[in-house]
PDB file of C-alpha atoms in Angstrom:
ATOM      1  CA  MET A   1     -88.603 -15.494 -61.992  1.00  0.00           C
ATOM      2  CA  HIS A   2     -89.311 -16.996 -58.595  1.00  0.00           C
ATOM      3  CA  ILE A   3     -90.284 -20.665 -58.735  1.00  0.00           C
ATOM      4  CA  PRO A   4     -91.422 -23.063 -56.018  1.00  0.00           C
ATOM      5  CA  LEU A   5     -88.651 -25.092 -54.420  1.00  0.00           C
ATOM      6  CA  SER A   6     -88.919 -27.693 -51.682  1.00  0.00           C
ATOM      7  CA  HIS A   7     -87.045 -26.818 -48.516  1.00  0.00           C
ATOM      8  CA  PRO A   8     -84.647 -29.648 -47.570  1.00  0.00           C
ATOM      9  CA  GLU A   9     -85.300 -29.238 -43.843  1.00  0.00           C
ATOM     10  CA  ARG A  10     -89.095 -29.254 -44.075  1.00  0.00           C
ATOM     11  CA  SER A  11     -91.819 -31.496 -45.311  1.00  0.00           C
ATOM     12  CA  SER A  12     -91.933 -32.068 -49.022  1.00  0.00           C
ATOM     13  CA  LEU A  13     -95.293 -30.332 -48.947  1.00  0.00           C
ATOM     14  CA  THR A  14     -93.670 -27.097 -47.745  1.00  0.00           C
ATOM     15  CA  LEU A  15     -92.535 -24.907 -50.623  1.00  0.00           C
ATOM     16  CA  ILE A  16     -90.322 -21.810 -50.701  1.00  0.00           C
ATOM     17  CA  THR A  17     -90.363 -19.481 -53.654  1.00  0.00           C
ATOM     18  CA  VAL A  18     -86.835 -18.691 -54.922  1.00  0.00           C
ATOM     19  CA  CYS A  19     -85.372 -17.000 -57.971  1.00  0.00           C
ATOM     20  CA  ARG A  20     -84.185 -19.555 -60.501  1.00  0.00           C
ATOM     21  CA  TRP A  21     -81.215 -17.307 -61.385  1.00  0.00           C
ATOM     22  CA  PHE A  22     -80.032 -16.080 -57.959  1.00  0.00           C
ATOM     23  CA  LEU A  23     -81.618 -18.803 -55.780  1.00  0.00           C
ATOM     24  CA  SER A  24     -82.693 -15.983 -53.501  1.00  0.00           C
ATOM     25  CA  PRO A  25     -86.005 -15.907 -51.582  1.00  0.00           C
ATOM     26  CA  MET A  26     -85.985 -12.096 -51.844  1.00  0.00           C
ATOM     27  CA  GLN A  27     -87.776 -10.321 -54.647  1.00  0.00           C
ATOM     28  CA  CYS A  28     -85.435  -9.431 -57.499  1.00  0.00           C
ATOM     29  CA  ALA A  29     -85.397  -7.938 -60.975  1.00  0.00           C
ATOM     30  CA  HIS A  30     -86.275 -11.275 -62.566  1.00  0.00           C
ATOM     31  CA  ASP A  31     -89.681 -11.145 -60.903  1.00  0.00           C
ATOM     32  CA  VAL A  32     -90.822  -8.510 -63.396  1.00  0.00           C
ATOM     33  CA  GLU A  33     -89.884 -10.742 -66.321  1.00  0.00           C
ATOM     34  CA  SER A  34     -92.626 -12.844 -67.875  1.00  0.00           C
ATOM     35  CA  PRO A  35     -92.163 -15.997 -69.945  1.00  0.00           C
ATOM     36  CA  ASN A  36     -92.693 -15.694 -73.669  1.00  0.00           C
ATOM     37  CA  ASN A  37     -92.241 -11.909 -73.365  1.00  0.00           C
ATOM     38  CA  ILE A  38     -95.731 -11.502 -71.921  1.00  0.00           C
ATOM     39  CA  PRO A  39     -95.893  -8.137 -70.098  1.00  0.00           C
ATOM     40  CA  SER A  40     -95.989  -8.385 -66.320  1.00  0.00           C
ATOM     41  CA  PRO A  41     -99.022  -7.162 -64.467  1.00  0.00           C
ATOM     42  CA  PRO A  42     -98.783  -3.711 -62.876  1.00  0.00           C
ATOM     43  CA  GLN A  43     -96.662  -3.646 -59.695  1.00  0.00           C
ATOM     44  CA  THR A  44     -98.096  -2.635 -56.392  1.00  0.00           C
ATOM     45  CA  GLN A  45     -96.446   0.182 -54.468  1.00  0.00           C
ATOM     46  CA  LEU A  46     -94.931  -2.318 -52.038  1.00  0.00           C
ATOM     47  CA  GLU A  47     -93.449  -4.387 -54.851  1.00  0.00           C
ATOM     48  CA  ALA A  48     -92.015  -1.285 -56.520  1.00  0.00           C
ATOM     49  CA  THR A  49     -90.405  -0.242 -53.216  1.00  0.00           C
ATOM     50  CA  HIS A  50     -88.752  -3.640 -52.743  1.00  0.00           C
ATOM     51  CA  LEU A  51     -87.484  -3.595 -56.304  1.00  0.00           C
ATOM     52  CA  ARG A  52     -86.031  -0.119 -55.904  1.00  0.00           C
ATOM     53  CA  LYS A  53     -84.201  -1.159 -52.754  1.00  0.00           C
ATOM     54  CA  GLU A  54     -82.729  -4.134 -54.592  1.00  0.00           C
ATOM     55  CA  LYS A  55     -81.444  -1.877 -57.365  1.00  0.00           C
ATOM     56  CA  GLU A  56     -79.950   0.555 -54.857  1.00  0.00           C
ATOM     57  CA  PHE A  57     -78.016  -2.205 -53.098  1.00  0.00           C
ATOM     58  CA  ASP A  58     -74.991  -1.756 -55.388  1.00  0.00           C
ATOM     59  CA  PHE A  59     -74.658   1.890 -54.372  1.00  0.00           C
ATOM     60  CA  TYR A  60     -73.344   1.099 -50.919  1.00  0.00           C
ATOM     61  CA  TYR A  61     -71.184  -1.509 -49.219  1.00  0.00           C
ATOM     62  CA  GLU A  62     -71.046  -2.939 -45.757  1.00  0.00           C
ATOM     63  CA  MET A  63     -67.661  -2.503 -44.069  1.00  0.00           C
ATOM     64  CA  VAL A  64     -66.373  -4.898 -41.422  1.00  0.00           C
ATOM     65  CA  SER A  65     -63.635  -3.811 -39.025  1.00  0.00           C
ATOM     66  CA  ASN A  66     -60.944  -6.295 -38.039  1.00  0.00           C
ATOM     67  CA  VAL A  67     -60.079  -4.276 -34.905  1.00  0.00           C
ATOM     68  CA  PRO A  68     -62.309  -2.854 -32.163  1.00  0.00           C
ATOM     69  CA  VAL A  69     -63.806   0.584 -32.882  1.00  0.00           C
ATOM     70  CA  LEU A  70     -64.476   2.678 -29.778  1.00  0.00           C
ATOM     71  CA  PRO A  71     -67.535   4.934 -29.484  1.00  0.00           C
ATOM     72  CA  ASN A  72     -67.129   8.339 -31.202  1.00  0.00           C
ATOM     73  CA  GLU A  73     -63.918   7.158 -32.860  1.00  0.00           C
ATOM     74  CA  GLU A  74     -63.346   8.239 -36.466  1.00  0.00           C
ATOM     75  CA  VAL A  75     -62.885   5.514 -39.057  1.00  0.00           C
ATOM     76  CA  PHE A  76     -61.177   6.363 -42.342  1.00  0.00           C
ATOM     77  CA  ASN A  77     -61.496   4.404 -45.545  1.00  0.00           C
ATOM     78  CA  THR A  78     -58.472   4.413 -47.833  1.00  0.00           C
ATOM     79  CA  TYR A  79     -57.659   3.093 -51.268  1.00  0.00           C
ATOM     80  CA  GLY A  80     -54.138   2.291 -50.094  1.00  0.00           C
ATOM     81  CA  GLU A  81     -51.693   4.297 -48.024  1.00  0.00           C
ATOM     82  CA  THR A  82     -48.716   3.711 -50.320  1.00  0.00           C
ATOM     83  CA  LEU A  83     -50.284   4.055 -53.790  1.00  0.00           C
ATOM     84  CA  THR A  84     -48.749   6.550 -56.179  1.00  0.00           C
ATOM     85  CA  ASN A  85     -50.850   8.707 -58.495  1.00  0.00           C
ATOM     86  CA  ALA A  86     -50.001   6.397 -61.383  1.00  0.00           C
ATOM     87  CA  GLN A  87     -51.299   3.417 -59.417  1.00  0.00           C
ATOM     88  CA  LEU A  88     -54.435   5.284 -58.334  1.00  0.00           C
ATOM     89  CA  LEU A  89     -55.134   6.305 -61.914  1.00  0.00           C
ATOM     90  CA  ALA A  90     -54.643   2.787 -63.255  1.00  0.00           C
ATOM     91  CA  GLN A  91     -56.641   1.044 -60.532  1.00  0.00           C
ATOM     92  CA  TYR A  92     -59.322   3.561 -59.569  1.00  0.00           C
ATOM     93  CA  GLY A  93     -59.352   6.245 -62.270  1.00  0.00           C
ATOM     94  CA  PHE A  94     -58.361   9.312 -60.228  1.00  0.00           C
ATOM     95  CA  VAL A  95     -55.273  11.115 -58.919  1.00  0.00           C
ATOM     96  CA  LEU A  96     -54.544  13.310 -55.901  1.00  0.00           C
ATOM     97  CA  ASP A  97     -53.351  16.905 -56.128  1.00  0.00           C
ATOM     98  CA  VAL A  98     -50.835  16.166 -53.365  1.00  0.00           C
ATOM     99  CA  ASN A  99     -49.613  12.609 -53.049  1.00  0.00           C
ATOM    100  CA  GLU A 100     -46.722  11.929 -50.690  1.00  0.00           C
ATOM    101  CA  ASN A 101     -46.175   8.553 -52.328  1.00  0.00           C
ATOM    102  CA  ASP A 102     -45.142  10.130 -55.638  1.00  0.00           C
ATOM    103  CA  ARG A 103     -41.391   9.665 -55.589  1.00  0.00           C
ATOM    104  CA  LEU A 104     -38.518   8.739 -57.870  1.00  0.00           C
ATOM    105  CA  ASN A 105     -36.873   5.618 -56.518  1.00  0.00           C
ATOM    106  CA  TRP A 106     -33.451   4.160 -57.219  1.00  0.00           C
ATOM    107  CA  ASP A 107     -31.786   1.004 -56.064  1.00  0.00           C
ATOM    108  CA  LEU A 108     -28.282   0.786 -54.688  1.00  0.00           C
ATOM    109  CA  LYS A 109     -26.832  -0.536 -57.934  1.00  0.00           C
ATOM    110  CA  GLU A 110     -28.196   2.409 -59.939  1.00  0.00           C
ATOM    111  CA  VAL A 111     -26.695   4.928 -57.544  1.00  0.00           C
ATOM    112  CA  TYR A 112     -23.379   3.131 -57.541  1.00  0.00           C
ATOM    113  CA  THR A 113     -23.268   2.865 -61.339  1.00  0.00           C
ATOM    114  CA  HIS A 114     -24.244   6.432 -62.201  1.00  0.00           C
ATOM    115  CA  CYS A 115     -22.666   8.296 -59.310  1.00  0.00           C
ATOM    116  CA  THR A 116     -19.801   6.570 -57.545  1.00  0.00           C
ATOM    117  CA  GLY A 117     -18.653   3.665 -59.669  1.00  0.00           C
ATOM    118  CA  LEU A 118     -18.250   5.587 -62.931  1.00  0.00           C
ATOM    119  CA  SER A 119     -17.066   8.850 -61.422  1.00  0.00           C
ATOM    120  CA  GLY A 120     -13.877   7.356 -60.060  1.00  0.00           C
ATOM    121  CA  VAL A 121     -14.545   8.957 -56.681  1.00  0.00           C
ATOM    122  CA  CYS A 122     -15.031   5.630 -54.947  1.00  0.00           C
ATOM    123  CA  THR A 123     -12.761   2.635 -55.340  1.00  0.00           C
ATOM    124  CA  TRP A 124     -14.906   0.412 -53.136  1.00  0.00           C
ATOM    125  CA  SER A 125     -16.924  -2.421 -54.608  1.00  0.00           C
ATOM    126  CA  LEU A 126     -20.712  -2.314 -54.408  1.00  0.00           C
ATOM    127  CA  PRO A 127     -20.994  -4.848 -51.542  1.00  0.00           C
ATOM    128  CA  GLU A 128     -18.247  -3.053 -49.598  1.00  0.00           C
ATOM    129  CA  LEU A 129     -19.889   0.336 -50.069  1.00  0.00           C
ATOM    130  CA  GLU A 130     -23.271  -1.070 -49.052  1.00  0.00           C
ATOM    131  CA  ASN A 131     -21.877  -2.479 -45.809  1.00  0.00           C
ATOM    132  CA  ILE A 132     -20.173   0.821 -44.948  1.00  0.00           C
ATOM    133  CA  TRP A 133     -23.320   2.794 -45.836  1.00  0.00           C
ATOM    134  CA  LEU A 134     -25.560   0.631 -43.628  1.00  0.00           C
ATOM    135  CA  ALA A 135     -23.091   0.834 -40.755  1.00  0.00           C
ATOM    136  CA  ILE A 136     -22.953   4.629 -41.010  1.00  0.00           C
ATOM    137  CA  LEU A 137     -26.764   4.914 -41.126  1.00  0.00           C
ATOM    138  CA  SER A 138     -27.048   2.711 -38.066  1.00  0.00           C
ATOM    139  CA  ARG A 139     -24.426   4.675 -36.155  1.00  0.00           C
ATOM    140  CA  ALA A 140     -25.931   8.023 -37.195  1.00  0.00           C
ATOM    141  CA  ALA A 141     -29.363   6.891 -35.992  1.00  0.00           C
ATOM    142  CA  VAL A 142     -28.007   5.833 -32.595  1.00  0.00           C
ATOM    143  CA  CYS A 143     -26.134   9.051 -31.930  1.00  0.00           C
ATOM    144  CA  GLU A 144     -28.680  11.255 -33.753  1.00  0.00           C
ATOM    145  CA  ALA A 145     -25.898  12.738 -35.849  1.00  0.00           C
ATOM    146  CA  LEU A 146     -28.265  13.723 -38.665  1.00  0.00           C
ATOM    147  CA  GLY A 147     -31.118  14.965 -36.497  1.00  0.00           C
ATOM    148  CA  SER A 148     -30.946  18.485 -37.937  1.00  0.00           C
ATOM    149  CA  ILE A 149     -32.035  17.185 -41.360  1.00  0.00           C
ATOM    150  CA  ALA A 150     -35.544  18.342 -40.411  1.00  0.00           C
ATOM    151  CA  GLU A 151     -34.293  21.923 -40.938  1.00  0.00           C
ATOM    152  CA  SER A 152     -33.264  21.267 -44.544  1.00  0.00           C
ATOM    153  CA  ASN A 153     -35.240  22.285 -47.618  1.00  0.00           C
ATOM    154  CA  LEU A 154     -33.322  19.803 -49.780  1.00  0.00           C
ATOM    155  CA  VAL A 155     -33.164  16.650 -47.653  1.00  0.00           C
ATOM    156  CA  TYR A 156     -35.848  14.965 -45.572  1.00  0.00           C
ATOM    157  CA  LEU A 157     -35.860  12.219 -42.962  1.00  0.00           C
ATOM    158  CA  HIS A 158     -37.242   9.188 -44.776  1.00  0.00           C
ATOM    159  CA  THR A 159     -38.983   6.735 -42.465  1.00  0.00           C
ATOM    160  CA  ASP A 160     -40.997   4.681 -44.970  1.00  0.00           C
ATOM    161  CA  THR A 161     -40.740   0.974 -44.191  1.00  0.00           C
ATOM    162  CA  SER A 162     -41.457  -0.176 -47.755  1.00  0.00           C
ATOM    163  CA  GLY A 163     -37.751  -0.762 -48.353  1.00  0.00           C
ATOM    164  CA  LYS A 164     -37.385   1.944 -51.029  1.00  0.00           C
ATOM    165  CA  THR A 165     -35.145   4.392 -49.224  1.00  0.00           C
ATOM    166  CA  LEU A 166     -33.121   5.944 -52.067  1.00  0.00           C
ATOM    167  CA  CYS A 167     -35.646   8.410 -53.406  1.00  0.00           C
ATOM    168  CA  LEU A 168     -36.584  11.947 -54.367  1.00  0.00           C
ATOM    169  CA  ASP A 169     -40.035  13.207 -53.403  1.00  0.00           C
ATOM    170  CA  GLY A 170     -42.509  15.478 -55.169  1.00  0.00           C
ATOM    171  CA  ASP A 171     -41.078  18.560 -53.413  1.00  0.00           C
ATOM    172  CA  GLY A 172     -37.628  17.977 -54.860  1.00  0.00           C
ATOM    173  CA  LYS A 173     -36.145  16.706 -51.580  1.00  0.00           C
ATOM    174  CA  ILE A 174     -33.936  13.639 -51.402  1.00  0.00           C
ATOM    175  CA  SER A 175     -34.115  11.072 -48.608  1.00  0.00           C
ATOM    176  CA  HIS A 176     -31.464  11.171 -45.913  1.00  0.00           C
ATOM    177  CA  GLN A 177     -30.403   7.678 -47.004  1.00  0.00           C
ATOM    178  CA  LEU A 178     -29.707   8.894 -50.554  1.00  0.00           C
ATOM    179  CA  TRP A 179     -27.952  12.018 -49.270  1.00  0.00           C
ATOM    180  CA  THR A 180     -25.712   9.866 -47.058  1.00  0.00           C
ATOM    181  CA  LEU A 181     -24.893   7.452 -49.872  1.00  0.00           C
ATOM    182  CA  LEU A 182     -24.000  10.266 -52.291  1.00  0.00           C
ATOM    183  CA  ALA A 183     -21.807  11.995 -49.715  1.00  0.00           C
ATOM    184  CA  LEU A 184     -20.122   8.847 -48.417  1.00  0.00           C
ATOM    185  CA  PRO A 185     -17.516   8.370 -51.216  1.00  0.00           C
ATOM    186  CA  PHE A 186     -16.162  11.881 -50.603  1.00  0.00           C
ATOM    187  CA  CYS A 187     -15.782  11.104 -46.911  1.00  0.00           C
ATOM    188  CA  LEU A 188     -14.051   7.796 -47.617  1.00  0.00           C
ATOM    189  CA  GLN A 189     -11.381   9.525 -49.726  1.00  0.00           C
ATOM    190  CA  ARG A 190      -9.871  10.870 -46.531  1.00  0.00           C
ATOM    191  CA  ILE A 191      -9.969   7.615 -44.563  1.00  0.00           C
ATOM    192  CA  PRO A 192      -6.811   5.484 -44.567  1.00  0.00           C
ATOM    193  CA  GLY A 193      -6.743   1.804 -43.748  1.00  0.00           C
ATOM    194  CA  ASN A 194      -9.589  -0.120 -42.157  1.00  0.00           C
ATOM    195  CA  VAL A 195     -12.860   1.793 -42.513  1.00  0.00           C
ATOM    196  CA  ALA A 196     -14.464  -0.035 -39.589  1.00  0.00           C
ATOM    197  CA  GLU A 197     -12.007   1.699 -37.282  1.00  0.00           C
ATOM    198  CA  HIS A 198     -13.054   5.135 -38.559  1.00  0.00           C
ATOM    199  CA  LEU A 199     -16.873   4.945 -38.509  1.00  0.00           C
ATOM    200  CA  GLY A 200     -17.026   7.624 -35.832  1.00  0.00           C
ATOM    201  CA  GLU A 201     -14.808   9.936 -37.876  1.00  0.00           C
ATOM    202  CA  ILE A 202     -16.913   9.397 -41.009  1.00  0.00           C
ATOM    203  CA  THR A 203     -20.127  10.071 -39.098  1.00  0.00           C
ATOM    204  CA  ASN A 204     -18.695  13.300 -37.706  1.00  0.00           C
ATOM    205  CA  ASP A 205     -17.636  14.346 -41.191  1.00  0.00           C
ATOM    206  CA  LEU A 206     -21.167  13.769 -42.517  1.00  0.00           C
ATOM    207  CA  GLU A 207     -22.601  15.741 -39.611  1.00  0.00           C
ATOM    208  CA  ALA A 208     -20.246  18.637 -40.356  1.00  0.00           C
ATOM    209  CA  LEU A 209     -21.202  18.496 -44.037  1.00  0.00           C
ATOM    210  CA  LEU A 210     -24.890  18.662 -43.131  1.00  0.00           C
ATOM    211  CA  GLU A 211     -24.291  21.654 -40.864  1.00  0.00           C
ATOM    212  CA  PHE A 212     -22.406  23.332 -43.687  1.00  0.00           C
ATOM    213  CA  GLN A 213     -25.277  22.682 -46.099  1.00  0.00           C
ATOM    214  CA  LEU A 214     -27.903  23.974 -43.655  1.00  0.00           C
ATOM    215  CA  ALA A 215     -25.905  27.147 -43.120  1.00  0.00           C
ATOM    216  CA  LEU A 216     -25.715  27.610 -46.874  1.00  0.00           C
ATOM    217  CA  GLU A 217     -29.462  27.010 -47.280  1.00  0.00           C
ATOM    218  CA  ASN A 218     -30.283  29.523 -44.539  1.00  0.00           C
ATOM    219  CA  SER A 219     -27.969  32.139 -46.013  1.00  0.00           C
ATOM    220  CA  LEU A 220     -29.389  31.772 -49.483  1.00  0.00           C
ATOM    221  CA  GLU A 221     -32.966  31.855 -48.193  1.00  0.00           C
ATOM    222  CA  ALA A 222     -32.247  35.081 -46.292  1.00  0.00           C
ATOM    223  CA  GLY A 223     -30.481  36.590 -49.301  1.00  0.00           C
ATOM    224  CA  ASN A 224     -27.183  36.883 -47.456  1.00  0.00           C
ATOM    225  CA  ASP A 225     -23.655  36.036 -48.518  1.00  0.00           C
ATOM    226  CA  PRO A 226     -23.207  32.335 -47.650  1.00  0.00           C
ATOM    227  CA  GLY A 227     -19.750  33.065 -46.301  1.00  0.00           C
ATOM    228  CA  ASP A 228     -21.192  35.350 -43.616  1.00  0.00           C
ATOM    229  CA  SER A 229     -23.141  32.619 -41.844  1.00  0.00           C
ATOM    230  CA  HIS A 230     -22.391  32.321 -38.136  1.00  0.00           C
ATOM    231  CA  ARG A 231     -23.178  28.615 -38.209  1.00  0.00           C
ATOM    232  CA  HIS A 232     -19.937  27.606 -39.836  1.00  0.00           C
ATOM    233  CA  LYS A 233     -16.577  28.803 -40.951  1.00  0.00           C
ATOM    234  CA  SER A 234     -15.835  28.860 -44.649  1.00  0.00           C
ATOM    235  CA  SER A 235     -14.644  25.399 -45.591  1.00  0.00           C
ATOM    236  CA  THR A 236     -13.174  24.594 -48.957  1.00  0.00           C
ATOM    237  CA  LYS A 237     -13.301  20.898 -48.102  1.00  0.00           C
ATOM    238  CA  HIS A 238     -17.016  20.856 -47.382  1.00  0.00           C
ATOM    239  CA  ALA A 239     -17.792  23.093 -50.350  1.00  0.00           C
ATOM    240  CA  ALA A 240     -16.020  20.623 -52.635  1.00  0.00           C
ATOM    241  CA  MET A 241     -17.850  17.699 -51.034  1.00  0.00           C
ATOM    242  CA  LEU A 242     -21.212  19.423 -51.447  1.00  0.00           C
ATOM    243  CA  ALA A 243     -20.463  20.268 -55.065  1.00  0.00           C
ATOM    244  CA  GLY A 244     -19.499  16.640 -55.708  1.00  0.00           C
ATOM    245  CA  LEU A 245     -22.720  15.473 -54.076  1.00  0.00           C
ATOM    246  CA  ALA A 246     -24.670  17.863 -56.320  1.00  0.00           C
ATOM    247  CA  HIS A 247     -23.043  16.520 -59.476  1.00  0.00           C
ATOM    248  CA  SER A 248     -23.735  12.947 -58.373  1.00  0.00           C
ATOM    249  CA  LEU A 249     -27.406  13.809 -57.911  1.00  0.00           C
ATOM    250  CA  ILE A 250     -27.494  15.475 -61.336  1.00  0.00           C
ATOM    251  CA  ASN A 251     -25.946  12.389 -62.933  1.00  0.00           C
ATOM    252  CA  LEU A 252     -28.548  10.220 -61.257  1.00  0.00           C
ATOM    253  CA  CYS A 253     -31.442  12.378 -62.519  1.00  0.00           C
ATOM    254  CA  VAL A 254     -29.980  12.633 -66.020  1.00  0.00           C
ATOM    255  CA  ALA A 255     -29.652   8.847 -66.182  1.00  0.00           C
ATOM    256  CA  ARG A 256     -33.262   8.385 -65.075  1.00  0.00           C
ATOM    257  CA  LYS A 257     -34.550  10.953 -67.539  1.00  0.00           C
ATOM    258  CA  SER A 258     -32.649   9.323 -70.390  1.00  0.00           C
ATOM    259  CA  GLN A 259     -34.537   6.104 -69.636  1.00  0.00           C
ATOM    260  CA  LEU A 260     -37.814   7.940 -70.277  1.00  0.00           C
ATOM    261  CA  GLY A 261     -37.014   8.287 -73.972  1.00  0.00           C
ATOM    262  CA  LYS A 262     -35.512  11.745 -74.355  1.00  0.00           C
ATOM    263  CA  LYS A 263     -31.987  11.592 -75.725  1.00  0.00           C
ATOM    264  CA  ASN A 264     -29.070  13.706 -74.568  1.00  0.00           C
ATOM    265  CA  PRO A 265     -30.820  15.522 -71.703  1.00  0.00           C
ATOM    266  CA  ASP A 266     -28.825  18.283 -70.074  1.00  0.00           C
ATOM    267  CA  CYS A 267     -28.796  19.445 -66.471  1.00  0.00           C
ATOM    268  CA  GLY A 268     -31.079  22.366 -67.223  1.00  0.00           C
ATOM    269  CA  ASP A 269     -33.762  20.027 -68.520  1.00  0.00           C
ATOM    270  CA  VAL A 270     -33.562  17.943 -65.389  1.00  0.00           C
ATOM    271  CA  ASN A 271     -33.907  21.026 -63.213  1.00  0.00           C
ATOM    272  CA  ASP A 272     -36.932  22.236 -65.157  1.00  0.00           C
ATOM    273  CA  ILE A 273     -38.696  18.943 -64.496  1.00  0.00           C
ATOM    274  CA  LEU A 274     -37.539  17.975 -61.014  1.00  0.00           C
ATOM    275  CA  ASP A 275     -36.539  21.365 -59.554  1.00  0.00           C
ATOM    276  CA  VAL A 276     -33.759  19.854 -57.484  1.00  0.00           C
ATOM    277  CA  GLY A 277     -30.242  20.848 -56.594  1.00  0.00           C
ATOM    278  CA  ILE A 278     -30.621  24.648 -56.772  1.00  0.00           C
ATOM    279  CA  CYS A 279     -28.705  25.262 -53.581  1.00  0.00           C
ATOM    280  CA  PHE A 280     -26.328  22.422 -54.421  1.00  0.00           C
ATOM    281  CA  TYR A 281     -25.349  24.167 -57.643  1.00  0.00           C
ATOM    282  CA  ILE A 282     -24.649  27.438 -55.864  1.00  0.00           C
ATOM    283  CA  ALA A 283     -22.508  25.626 -53.313  1.00  0.00           C
ATOM    284  CA  GLU A 284     -19.902  24.937 -55.952  1.00  0.00           C
ATOM    285  CA  THR A 285     -19.324  28.626 -56.633  1.00  0.00           C
ATOM    286  CA  SER A 286     -20.144  30.235 -53.295  1.00  0.00           C
ATOM    287  CA  PHE A 287     -16.962  29.257 -51.486  1.00  0.00           C
TER     288      PHE A 287
END
């Protein structure tokens, strides 16, 4: 209930009525409470209107912008640009039908352990492979060697700045960083001596492999014989590299699925769930 309270800046004879619970001079729900459970007198229409407005206050929020908003400019409210459906469900109780943040993420050590380190394809240590991988990505970005990735249905250009670059999205596409890392050991097999002296050669090899893959994707999409594509000449070397990349990706998905509790998953199970690597599989037998 509102009770008289002396205002500190006025005469002690000046009183302000405030709520003893909220210390608010505005009318609130406590004003309808009576001591000793004595029913309150009937409210006037004005009092009922003020009370209703107080109750409706929790149904809206005031938003404050930390940047200037120009006239007629749209302002969007978001729960978080990088939240996955699992995070949205846990924090806000809903999910999105299409959420670009839903991805499977791996770290460099996982990829190295399940794909390159155990396969025997790569004899480089993890730190050495990481340095080569970063150098190749940097060089490829400068010379736009992997610019045609936008044409692929299996790989996408990953530009997220969150730091999680080795991922597979909800459409079954892998990031260009993961694609490069999986393909890199097969390129390094053919490089003698100091790798730093052959970065250009490795980058060109990756570019040729991507062109080969795109030609294969286009041929399969059109229902043609992959070997008839005008975009490339049949290459046993690139077919073997693409098949090896596919198996590395399968191993990575199998390892992740085994961590979810199902024992002894096979490649078919992984495909049923993730729908990845269809064209990669065919690459092994098409050439």
